[in-house]
Amino acid sequence: MVRRAASDDGERRPTTIRDVAAHAGVSVATVSRILSGTYPSAPATRSKVMKAVRELDYVANANARGLAGASSRSVAIIVNSVVSPHYAHVAQGVQAQAALEGKLCIVGTTGGDPERELATVQLMRQEHAECVILVGNVVNNDAYRERMADYARALALAGSRLVLCGRPTLGPDVPALVVEYDNTGGAYAITSHLLSAGHRRILFLGRREGYTTPDSRLAGYRAALADHRVPHDPALELDGTMERSEGYRMIRERLAVGPPDFTAVFAGNDLIAAGARQALREQGLRVPDDISMVGFDDLPPSADIDLTTVHVPHEELGRTAVRLALQRGQDRTQPAEHVLLGTHIIVRDSVRPLRPGGLG
């Protein structure tokens, strides 16, 4: 039941921001800034304010008032880039489902800059988007999670909803939906596919510590090695971003110091695989005759290069995000709902069983 403050005539009235400020022992301006997600407050101050919000049920009241007067007909999706096939396909799913729901789809890009992403979320809140969907890889540190959690609460106050699409939760008490796919399970399965073919020296391309997507895929790779009793060799993990040029660079640099000390390559995504394949060919090495290779995503150019890879349900990811975010009759201030979509291997012709006595 919603708590209400008493008025001078004894009537119970809706909780106001002044009530929250008085309860927390801070100024009205401080409460406003913290709830808008733009105030770099001390953790103790933020904790006091959010405790007062919960105890007075101010979020529920503000949310109800916001929904009562809301006329938004838009959903927002924020991606690193619209050029990347991964983001483009997820955005297509968002657009398709938004159209079915009678909503306008607004697309924002960040170039992978966390500060720009935070600013774009704030802009979409000000534009009264009915939901804000964040897609894909992101730096995963405490400062970022804390600020984004504040923005999730600010969106809830405005009657909107934050959806984390293809990335992990911000915490159990943050009012945000999580719709992701099984990165770790997919990486485990594709690594096991290589191991079952006899490969033991598997080069991983695209390690990037602190970033959610490569961290999850690397975790699956390492888990598969451990379960197959193959020693983990950090020298077989190469740092790089999720771009085609990086796959080319990593292989070129690896082969510049000597002949291959690996029999297979696990590329962090299909773009990396395409670049790596080009570098191998320039050195006279063929896939799969000389080096086996797998990727991740099942997007162009995987079919063109006959690449065994992990299929990700990109468009369904976007559709699910919109469907869940627009569901009515739910308290948007409740802890996150988490949906995990499955992945599976697409077997093509880029893996060759290792002959007995081969390297590894």
PDB file of N, CA, C and O in Angstrom, residues 17-87:
ATOM      1  N   ILE A  17       8.509  15.162  -3.119  1.00  0.00           N
ATOM      2  CA  ILE A  17       9.965  15.166  -3.065  1.00  0.00           C
ATOM      3  C   ILE A  17      10.464  15.856  -1.802  1.00  0.00           C
ATOM      4  O   ILE A  17      11.526  15.518  -1.270  1.00  0.00           O
ATOM      5  N   ARG A  18       9.676  16.792  -1.285  1.00  0.00           N
ATOM      6  CA  ARG A  18      10.049  17.454  -0.019  1.00  0.00           C
ATOM      7  C   ARG A  18       9.992  16.469   1.145  1.00  0.00           C
ATOM      8  O   ARG A  18      10.823  16.522   2.062  1.00  0.00           O
ATOM      9  N   ASP A  19       9.010  15.572   1.118  1.00  0.00           N
ATOM     10  CA  ASP A  19       8.931  14.545   2.160  1.00  0.00           C
ATOM     11  C   ASP A  19      10.161  13.644   2.123  1.00  0.00           C
ATOM     12  O   ASP A  19      10.725  13.289   3.167  1.00  0.00           O
ATOM     13  N   VAL A  20      10.582  13.272   0.907  1.00  0.00           N
ATOM     14  CA  VAL A  20      11.761  12.427   0.756  1.00  0.00           C
ATOM     15  C   VAL A  20      12.996  13.145   1.293  1.00  0.00           C
ATOM     16  O   VAL A  20      13.815  12.555   2.015  1.00  0.00           O
ATOM     17  N   ALA A  21      13.136  14.430   0.944  1.00  0.00           N
ATOM     18  CA  ALA A  21      14.293  15.204   1.397  1.00  0.00           C
ATOM     19  C   ALA A  21      14.328  15.296   2.917  1.00  0.00           C
ATOM     20  O   ALA A  21      15.382  15.121   3.543  1.00  0.00           O
ATOM     21  N   ALA A  22      13.166  15.565   3.524  1.00  0.00           N
ATOM     22  CA  ALA A  22      13.106  15.674   4.980  1.00  0.00           C
ATOM     23  C   ALA A  22      13.431  14.336   5.640  1.00  0.00           C
ATOM     24  O   ALA A  22      14.151  14.269   6.636  1.00  0.00           O
ATOM     25  N   HIS A  23      12.920  13.265   5.074  1.00  0.00           N
ATOM     26  CA  HIS A  23      13.148  11.935   5.634  1.00  0.00           C
ATOM     27  C   HIS A  23      14.623  11.549   5.559  1.00  0.00           C
ATOM     28  O   HIS A  23      15.160  10.893   6.461  1.00  0.00           O
ATOM     29  N   ALA A  24      15.288  11.954   4.455  1.00  0.00           N
ATOM     30  CA  ALA A  24      16.696  11.606   4.265  1.00  0.00           C
ATOM     31  C   ALA A  24      17.640  12.600   4.927  1.00  0.00           C
ATOM     32  O   ALA A  24      18.840  12.333   5.049  1.00  0.00           O
ATOM     33  N   GLY A  25      17.113  13.783   5.318  1.00  0.00           N
ATOM     34  CA  GLY A  25      17.962  14.790   5.933  1.00  0.00           C
ATOM     35  C   GLY A  25      18.864  15.512   4.949  1.00  0.00           C
ATOM     36  O   GLY A  25      19.987  15.899   5.289  1.00  0.00           O
ATOM     37  N   VAL A  26      18.383  15.678   3.705  1.00  0.00           N
ATOM     38  CA  VAL A  26      19.149  16.379   2.681  1.00  0.00           C
ATOM     39  C   VAL A  26      18.242  17.417   2.029  1.00  0.00           C
ATOM     40  O   VAL A  26      17.049  17.509   2.335  1.00  0.00           O
ATOM     41  N   SER A  27      18.805  18.189   1.116  1.00  0.00           N
ATOM     42  CA  SER A  27      18.012  19.209   0.443  1.00  0.00           C
ATOM     43  C   SER A  27      17.162  18.615  -0.672  1.00  0.00           C
ATOM     44  O   SER A  27      17.450  17.527  -1.190  1.00  0.00           O
ATOM     45  N   VAL A  28      16.118  19.361  -1.047  1.00  0.00           N
ATOM     46  CA  VAL A  28      15.273  18.951  -2.163  1.00  0.00           C
ATOM     47  C   VAL A  28      16.102  18.858  -3.445  1.00  0.00           C
ATOM     48  O   VAL A  28      15.929  17.943  -4.259  1.00  0.00           O
ATOM     49  N   ALA A  29      17.026  19.804  -3.621  1.00  0.00           N
ATOM     50  CA  ALA A  29      17.871  19.806  -4.818  1.00  0.00           C
ATOM     51  C   ALA A  29      18.721  18.537  -4.896  1.00  0.00           C
ATOM     52  O   ALA A  29      18.899  17.964  -5.973  1.00  0.00           O
ATOM     53  N   THR A  30      19.230  18.093  -3.739  1.00  0.00           N
ATOM     54  CA  THR A  30      20.043  16.876  -3.727  1.00  0.00           C
ATOM     55  C   THR A  30      19.213  15.669  -4.136  1.00  0.00           C
ATOM     56  O   THR A  30      19.651  14.843  -4.940  1.00  0.00           O
ATOM     57  N   VAL A  31      17.997  15.560  -3.599  1.00  0.00           N
ATOM     58  CA  VAL A  31      17.114  14.453  -3.980  1.00  0.00           C
ATOM     59  C   VAL A  31      16.828  14.487  -5.478  1.00  0.00           C
ATOM     60  O   VAL A  31      16.905  13.470  -6.176  1.00  0.00           O
ATOM     61  N   SER A  32      16.525  15.651  -5.992  1.00  0.00           N
ATOM     62  CA  SER A  32      16.196  15.794  -7.409  1.00  0.00           C
ATOM     63  C   SER A  32      17.348  15.354  -8.298  1.00  0.00           C
ATOM     64  O   SER A  32      17.166  14.620  -9.283  1.00  0.00           O
ATOM     65  N   ARG A  33      18.563  15.776  -7.950  1.00  0.00           N
ATOM     66  CA  ARG A  33      19.718  15.432  -8.771  1.00  0.00           C
ATOM     67  C   ARG A  33      20.040  13.948  -8.726  1.00  0.00           C
ATOM     68  O   ARG A  33      20.390  13.335  -9.731  1.00  0.00           O
ATOM     69  N   ILE A  34      19.930  13.354  -7.536  1.00  0.00           N
ATOM     70  CA  ILE A  34      20.201  11.925  -7.410  1.00  0.00           C
ATOM     71  C   ILE A  34      19.173  11.113  -8.193  1.00  0.00           C
ATOM     72  O   ILE A  34      19.512  10.183  -8.923  1.00  0.00           O
ATOM     73  N   LEU A  35      17.900  11.483  -8.086  1.00  0.00           N
ATOM     74  CA  LEU A  35      16.860  10.737  -8.784  1.00  0.00           C
ATOM     75  C   LEU A  35      16.901  10.945 -10.291  1.00  0.00           C
ATOM     76  O   LEU A  35      16.416  10.117 -11.053  1.00  0.00           O
ATOM     77  N   SER A  36      17.486  12.038 -10.742  1.00  0.00           N
ATOM     78  CA  SER A  36      17.609  12.265 -12.182  1.00  0.00           C
ATOM     79  C   SER A  36      18.806  11.527 -12.770  1.00  0.00           C
ATOM     80  O   SER A  36      18.962  11.441 -13.987  1.00  0.00           O
ATOM     81  N   GLY A  37      19.663  10.998 -11.882  1.00  0.00           N
ATOM     82  CA  GLY A  37      20.819  10.250 -12.345  1.00  0.00           C
ATOM     83  C   GLY A  37      21.974  11.105 -12.806  1.00  0.00           C
ATOM     84  O   GLY A  37      22.877  10.634 -13.471  1.00  0.00           O
ATOM     85  N   THR A  38      21.985  12.384 -12.450  1.00  0.00           N
ATOM     86  CA  THR A  38      23.026  13.284 -12.944  1.00  0.00           C
ATOM     87  C   THR A  38      23.915  13.827 -11.844  1.00  0.00           C
ATOM     88  O   THR A  38      24.810  14.634 -12.119  1.00  0.00           O
ATOM     89  N   TYR A  39      23.695  13.382 -10.602  1.00  0.00           N
ATOM     90  CA  TYR A  39      24.411  13.985  -9.479  1.00  0.00           C
ATOM     91  C   TYR A  39      25.489  13.045  -8.958  1.00  0.00           C
ATOM     92  O   TYR A  39      25.181  11.936  -8.504  1.00  0.00           O
ATOM     93  N   PRO A  40      26.767  13.419  -9.017  1.00  0.00           N
ATOM     94  CA  PRO A  40      27.850  12.555  -8.529  1.00  0.00           C
ATOM     95  C   PRO A  40      27.963  12.612  -7.010  1.00  0.00           C
ATOM     96  O   PRO A  40      28.915  13.149  -6.465  1.00  0.00           O
ATOM     97  N   SER A  41      26.963  12.085  -6.319  1.00  0.00           N
ATOM     98  CA  SER A  41      26.912  12.194  -4.864  1.00  0.00           C
ATOM     99  C   SER A  41      27.751  11.117  -4.195  1.00  0.00           C
ATOM    100  O   SER A  41      28.117  10.118  -4.808  1.00  0.00           O
ATOM    101  N   ALA A  42      28.021  11.342  -2.917  1.00  0.00           N
ATOM    102  CA  ALA A  42      28.717  10.340  -2.118  1.00  0.00           C
ATOM    103  C   ALA A  42      27.801   9.126  -1.948  1.00  0.00           C
ATOM    104  O   ALA A  42      26.579   9.270  -1.870  1.00  0.00           O
ATOM    105  N   PRO A  43      28.382   7.920  -1.895  1.00  0.00           N
ATOM    106  CA  PRO A  43      27.552   6.720  -1.734  1.00  0.00           C
ATOM    107  C   PRO A  43      26.628   6.787  -0.527  1.00  0.00           C
ATOM    108  O   PRO A  43      25.488   6.323  -0.593  1.00  0.00           O
ATOM    109  N   ALA A  44      27.105   7.362   0.586  1.00  0.00           N
ATOM    110  CA  ALA A  44      26.278   7.435   1.789  1.00  0.00           C
ATOM    111  C   ALA A  44      25.056   8.314   1.558  1.00  0.00           C
ATOM    112  O   ALA A  44      23.943   7.997   2.009  1.00  0.00           O
ATOM    113  N   THR A  45      25.234   9.432   0.846  1.00  0.00           N
ATOM    114  CA  THR A  45      24.113  10.327   0.548  1.00  0.00           C
ATOM    115  C   THR A  45      23.113   9.647  -0.365  1.00  0.00           C
ATOM    116  O   THR A  45      21.896   9.686  -0.142  1.00  0.00           O
ATOM    117  N   ARG A  46      23.616   9.013  -1.424  1.00  0.00           N
ATOM    118  CA  ARG A  46      22.726   8.304  -2.348  1.00  0.00           C
ATOM    119  C   ARG A  46      21.952   7.217  -1.610  1.00  0.00           C
ATOM    120  O   ARG A  46      20.756   7.024  -1.840  1.00  0.00           O
ATOM    121  N   SER A  47      22.638   6.484  -0.728  1.00  0.00           N
ATOM    122  CA  SER A  47      21.991   5.410   0.023  1.00  0.00           C
ATOM    123  C   SER A  47      20.858   5.954   0.891  1.00  0.00           C
ATOM    124  O   SER A  47      19.773   5.358   0.953  1.00  0.00           O
ATOM    125  N   LYS A  48      21.089   7.088   1.574  1.00  0.00           N
ATOM    126  CA  LYS A  48      20.049   7.690   2.416  1.00  0.00           C
ATOM    127  C   LYS A  48      18.830   8.096   1.594  1.00  0.00           C
ATOM    128  O   LYS A  48      17.686   7.877   1.994  1.00  0.00           O
ATOM    129  N   VAL A  49      19.080   8.708   0.438  1.00  0.00           N
ATOM    130  CA  VAL A  49      17.983   9.177  -0.409  1.00  0.00           C
ATOM    131  C   VAL A  49      17.179   8.000  -0.938  1.00  0.00           C
ATOM    132  O   VAL A  49      15.939   7.997  -0.895  1.00  0.00           O
ATOM    133  N   MET A  50      17.863   6.950  -1.450  1.00  0.00           N
ATOM    134  CA  MET A  50      17.141   5.824  -2.012  1.00  0.00           C
ATOM    135  C   MET A  50      16.394   5.045  -0.927  1.00  0.00           C
ATOM    136  O   MET A  50      15.318   4.493  -1.179  1.00  0.00           O
ATOM    137  N   LYS A  51      16.933   5.029   0.288  1.00  0.00           N
ATOM    138  CA  LYS A  51      16.221   4.394   1.399  1.00  0.00           C
ATOM    139  C   LYS A  51      14.940   5.149   1.707  1.00  0.00           C
ATOM    140  O   LYS A  51      13.874   4.549   1.923  1.00  0.00           O
ATOM    141  N   ALA A  52      15.012   6.479   1.717  1.00  0.00           N
ATOM    142  CA  ALA A  52      13.821   7.294   1.960  1.00  0.00           C
ATOM    143  C   ALA A  52      12.790   7.102   0.854  1.00  0.00           C
ATOM    144  O   ALA A  52      11.583   7.024   1.107  1.00  0.00           O
ATOM    145  N   VAL A  53      13.263   7.010  -0.396  1.00  0.00           N
ATOM    146  CA  VAL A  53      12.365   6.778  -1.532  1.00  0.00           C
ATOM    147  C   VAL A  53      11.598   5.480  -1.332  1.00  0.00           C
ATOM    148  O   VAL A  53      10.383   5.414  -1.542  1.00  0.00           O
ATOM    149  N   ARG A  54      12.311   4.419  -0.927  1.00  0.00           N
ATOM    150  CA  ARG A  54      11.657   3.130  -0.735  1.00  0.00           C
ATOM    151  C   ARG A  54      10.694   3.157   0.445  1.00  0.00           C
ATOM    152  O   ARG A  54       9.570   2.650   0.365  1.00  0.00           O
ATOM    153  N   GLU A  55      11.128   3.738   1.554  1.00  0.00           N
ATOM    154  CA  GLU A  55      10.294   3.727   2.759  1.00  0.00           C
ATOM    155  C   GLU A  55       9.033   4.545   2.594  1.00  0.00           C
ATOM    156  O   GLU A  55       7.976   4.206   3.137  1.00  0.00           O
ATOM    157  N   LEU A  56       9.125   5.644   1.829  1.00  0.00           N
ATOM    158  CA  LEU A  56       7.951   6.484   1.593  1.00  0.00           C
ATOM    159  C   LEU A  56       7.186   6.085   0.339  1.00  0.00           C
ATOM    160  O   LEU A  56       6.165   6.674   0.021  1.00  0.00           O
ATOM    161  N   ASP A  57       7.714   5.101  -0.365  1.00  0.00           N
ATOM    162  CA  ASP A  57       7.095   4.621  -1.606  1.00  0.00           C
ATOM    163  C   ASP A  57       6.956   5.738  -2.633  1.00  0.00           C
ATOM    164  O   ASP A  57       6.014   5.788  -3.415  1.00  0.00           O
ATOM    165  N   TYR A  58       7.946   6.619  -2.642  1.00  0.00           N
ATOM    166  CA  TYR A  58       7.880   7.761  -3.547  1.00  0.00           C
ATOM    167  C   TYR A  58       8.010   7.347  -5.004  1.00  0.00           C
ATOM    168  O   TYR A  58       7.358   7.914  -5.874  1.00  0.00           O
ATOM    169  N   VAL A  59       8.818   6.346  -5.278  1.00  0.00           N
ATOM    170  CA  VAL A  59       8.977   5.905  -6.664  1.00  0.00           C
ATOM    171  C   VAL A  59       7.654   5.447  -7.233  1.00  0.00           C
ATOM    172  O   VAL A  59       7.280   5.817  -8.343  1.00  0.00           O
ATOM    173  N   ALA A  60       6.911   4.649  -6.453  1.00  0.00           N
ATOM    174  CA  ALA A  60       5.629   4.151  -6.943  1.00  0.00           C
ATOM    175  C   ALA A  60       4.667   5.299  -7.235  1.00  0.00           C
ATOM    176  O   ALA A  60       3.972   5.315  -8.245  1.00  0.00           O
ATOM    177  N   ASN A  61       4.630   6.291  -6.334  1.00  0.00           N
ATOM    178  CA  ASN A  61       3.742   7.429  -6.557  1.00  0.00           C
ATOM    179  C   ASN A  61       4.138   8.200  -7.807  1.00  0.00           C
ATOM    180  O   ASN A  61       3.313   8.558  -8.629  1.00  0.00           O
ATOM    181  N   ALA A  62       5.452   8.498  -7.926  1.00  0.00           N
ATOM    182  CA  ALA A  62       5.927   9.263  -9.073  1.00  0.00           C
ATOM    183  C   ALA A  62       5.687   8.499 -10.363  1.00  0.00           C
ATOM    184  O   ALA A  62       5.303   9.062 -11.382  1.00  0.00           O
ATOM    185  N   ASN A  63       5.869   7.188 -10.321  1.00  0.00           N
ATOM    186  CA  ASN A  63       5.671   6.376 -11.500  1.00  0.00           C
ATOM    187  C   ASN A  63       4.212   6.397 -11.935  1.00  0.00           C
ATOM    188  O   ASN A  63       3.891   6.554 -13.118  1.00  0.00           O
ATOM    189  N   ALA A  64       3.309   6.280 -10.957  1.00  0.00           N
ATOM    190  CA  ALA A  64       1.894   6.291 -11.283  1.00  0.00           C
ATOM    191  C   ALA A  64       1.477   7.626 -11.878  1.00  0.00           C
ATOM    192  O   ALA A  64       0.723   7.682 -12.848  1.00  0.00           O
ATOM    193  N   ARG A  65       1.985   8.726 -11.321  1.00  0.00           N
ATOM    194  CA  ARG A  65       1.642  10.042 -11.862  1.00  0.00           C
ATOM    195  C   ARG A  65       2.191  10.192 -13.267  1.00  0.00           C
ATOM    196  O   ARG A  65       1.560  10.752 -14.148  1.00  0.00           O
ATOM    197  N   GLY A  66       3.425   9.679 -13.486  1.00  0.00           N
ATOM    198  CA  GLY A  66       4.029   9.798 -14.806  1.00  0.00           C
ATOM    199  C   GLY A  66       3.253   9.019 -15.851  1.00  0.00           C
ATOM    200  O   GLY A  66       2.999   9.501 -16.950  1.00  0.00           O
ATOM    201  N   LEU A  67       2.817   7.799 -15.484  1.00  0.00           N
ATOM    202  CA  LEU A  67       2.073   6.993 -16.436  1.00  0.00           C
ATOM    203  C   LEU A  67       0.708   7.592 -16.725  1.00  0.00           C
ATOM    204  O   LEU A  67       0.211   7.519 -17.847  1.00  0.00           O
ATOM    205  N   ALA A  68       0.112   8.202 -15.720  1.00  0.00           N
ATOM    206  CA  ALA A  68      -1.211   8.768 -15.903  1.00  0.00           C
ATOM    207  C   ALA A  68      -1.209   9.859 -16.952  1.00  0.00           C
ATOM    208  O   ALA A  68      -2.171  10.037 -17.707  1.00  0.00           O
ATOM    209  N   GLY A  69      -0.124  10.627 -17.020  1.00  0.00           N
ATOM    210  CA  GLY A  69      -0.087  11.725 -17.971  1.00  0.00           C
ATOM    211  C   GLY A  69       0.782  11.446 -19.171  1.00  0.00           C
ATOM    212  O   GLY A  69       1.024  12.327 -19.991  1.00  0.00           O
ATOM    213  N   ALA A  70       1.278  10.200 -19.290  1.00  0.00           N
ATOM    214  CA  ALA A  70       2.215   9.903 -20.355  1.00  0.00           C
ATOM    215  C   ALA A  70       1.517   9.808 -21.703  1.00  0.00           C
ATOM    216  O   ALA A  70       0.421   9.282 -21.811  1.00  0.00           O
ATOM    217  N   SER A  71       2.151  10.314 -22.732  1.00  0.00           N
ATOM    218  CA  SER A  71       1.617  10.195 -24.081  1.00  0.00           C
ATOM    219  C   SER A  71       2.701   9.746 -25.045  1.00  0.00           C
ATOM    220  O   SER A  71       2.555   9.886 -26.244  1.00  0.00           O
ATOM    221  N   SER A  72       3.794   9.224 -24.492  1.00  0.00           N
ATOM    222  CA  SER A  72       4.908   8.811 -25.331  1.00  0.00           C
ATOM    223  C   SER A  72       4.492   7.686 -26.253  1.00  0.00           C
ATOM    224  O   SER A  72       3.780   6.766 -25.861  1.00  0.00           O
ATOM    225  N   ARG A  73       4.970   7.758 -27.486  1.00  0.00           N
ATOM    226  CA  ARG A  73       4.713   6.702 -28.456  1.00  0.00           C
ATOM    227  C   ARG A  73       6.019   6.178 -29.022  1.00  0.00           C
ATOM    228  O   ARG A  73       6.063   5.684 -30.141  1.00  0.00           O
ATOM    229  N   SER A  74       7.096   6.309 -28.256  1.00  0.00           N
ATOM    230  CA  SER A  74       8.404   5.945 -28.806  1.00  0.00           C
ATOM    231  C   SER A  74       9.152   4.994 -27.886  1.00  0.00           C
ATOM    232  O   SER A  74       8.952   4.976 -26.675  1.00  0.00           O
ATOM    233  N   VAL A  75      10.009   4.182 -28.510  1.00  0.00           N
ATOM    234  CA  VAL A  75      10.984   3.383 -27.789  1.00  0.00           C
ATOM    235  C   VAL A  75      12.355   3.783 -28.322  1.00  0.00           C
ATOM    236  O   VAL A  75      12.499   4.127 -29.496  1.00  0.00           O
ATOM    237  N   ALA A  76      13.348   3.758 -27.471  1.00  0.00           N
ATOM    238  CA  ALA A  76      14.695   4.169 -27.855  1.00  0.00           C
ATOM    239  C   ALA A  76      15.643   2.987 -27.768  1.00  0.00           C
ATOM    240  O   ALA A  76      15.568   2.192 -26.831  1.00  0.00           O
ATOM    241  N   ILE A  77      16.527   2.887 -28.746  1.00  0.00           N
ATOM    242  CA  ILE A  77      17.585   1.880 -28.712  1.00  0.00           C
ATOM    243  C   ILE A  77      18.918   2.592 -28.870  1.00  0.00           C
ATOM    244  O   ILE A  77      19.070   3.462 -29.732  1.00  0.00           O
ATOM    245  N   ILE A  78      19.867   2.258 -27.995  1.00  0.00           N
ATOM    246  CA  ILE A  78      21.190   2.889 -28.006  1.00  0.00           C
ATOM    247  C   ILE A  78      22.227   1.813 -28.267  1.00  0.00           C
ATOM    248  O   ILE A  78      22.328   0.831 -27.523  1.00  0.00           O
ATOM    249  N   VAL A  79      23.007   1.989 -29.343  1.00  0.00           N
ATOM    250  CA  VAL A  79      23.985   0.990 -29.767  1.00  0.00           C
ATOM    251  C   VAL A  79      25.343   1.656 -29.975  1.00  0.00           C
ATOM    252  O   VAL A  79      25.438   2.879 -30.085  1.00  0.00           O
ATOM    253  N   ASN A  80      26.381   0.835 -30.038  1.00  0.00           N
ATOM    254  CA  ASN A  80      27.712   1.368 -30.335  1.00  0.00           C
ATOM    255  C   ASN A  80      27.782   1.934 -31.739  1.00  0.00           C
ATOM    256  O   ASN A  80      28.368   2.988 -31.980  1.00  0.00           O
ATOM    257  N   SER A  81      27.185   1.193 -32.704  1.00  0.00           N
ATOM    258  CA  SER A  81      27.289   1.576 -34.106  1.00  0.00           C
ATOM    259  C   SER A  81      26.156   0.941 -34.892  1.00  0.00           C
ATOM    260  O   SER A  81      25.721  -0.176 -34.567  1.00  0.00           O
ATOM    261  N   VAL A  82      25.680   1.603 -35.924  1.00  0.00           N
ATOM    262  CA  VAL A  82      24.671   1.008 -36.791  1.00  0.00           C
ATOM    263  C   VAL A  82      25.320   0.314 -37.983  1.00  0.00           C
ATOM    264  O   VAL A  82      24.641  -0.280 -38.806  1.00  0.00           O
ATOM    265  N   VAL A  83      26.643   0.396 -38.094  1.00  0.00           N
ATOM    266  CA  VAL A  83      27.363  -0.248 -39.180  1.00  0.00           C
ATOM    267  C   VAL A  83      27.606  -1.726 -38.869  1.00  0.00           C
ATOM    268  O   VAL A  83      27.530  -2.584 -39.751  1.00  0.00           O
ATOM    269  N   SER A  84      27.899  -2.039 -37.618  1.00  0.00           N
ATOM    270  CA  SER A  84      28.149  -3.420 -37.207  1.00  0.00           C
ATOM    271  C   SER A  84      26.927  -4.292 -37.477  1.00  0.00           C
ATOM    272  O   SER A  84      25.801  -3.933 -37.091  1.00  0.00           O
ATOM    273  N   PRO A  85      27.103  -5.458 -38.117  1.00  0.00           N
ATOM    274  CA  PRO A  85      25.955  -6.344 -38.370  1.00  0.00           C
ATOM    275  C   PRO A  85      25.229  -6.764 -37.094  1.00  0.00           C
ATOM    276  O   PRO A  85      24.003  -6.883 -37.091  1.00  0.00           O
ATOM    277  N   HIS A  86      25.960  -6.992 -36.023  1.00  0.00           N
ATOM    278  CA  HIS A  86      25.323  -7.393 -34.759  1.00  0.00           C
ATOM    279  C   HIS A  86      24.320  -6.340 -34.306  1.00  0.00           C
ATOM    280  O   HIS A  86      23.140  -6.639 -34.066  1.00  0.00           O
ATOM    281  N   TYR A  87      24.766  -5.104 -34.194  1.00  0.00           N
ATOM    282  CA  TYR A  87      23.876  -4.041 -33.723  1.00  0.00           C
ATOM    283  C   TYR A  87      22.747  -3.780 -34.709  1.00  0.00           C
ATOM    284  O   TYR A  87      21.608  -3.510 -34.312  1.00  0.00           O
TER     285      TYR A  87
END
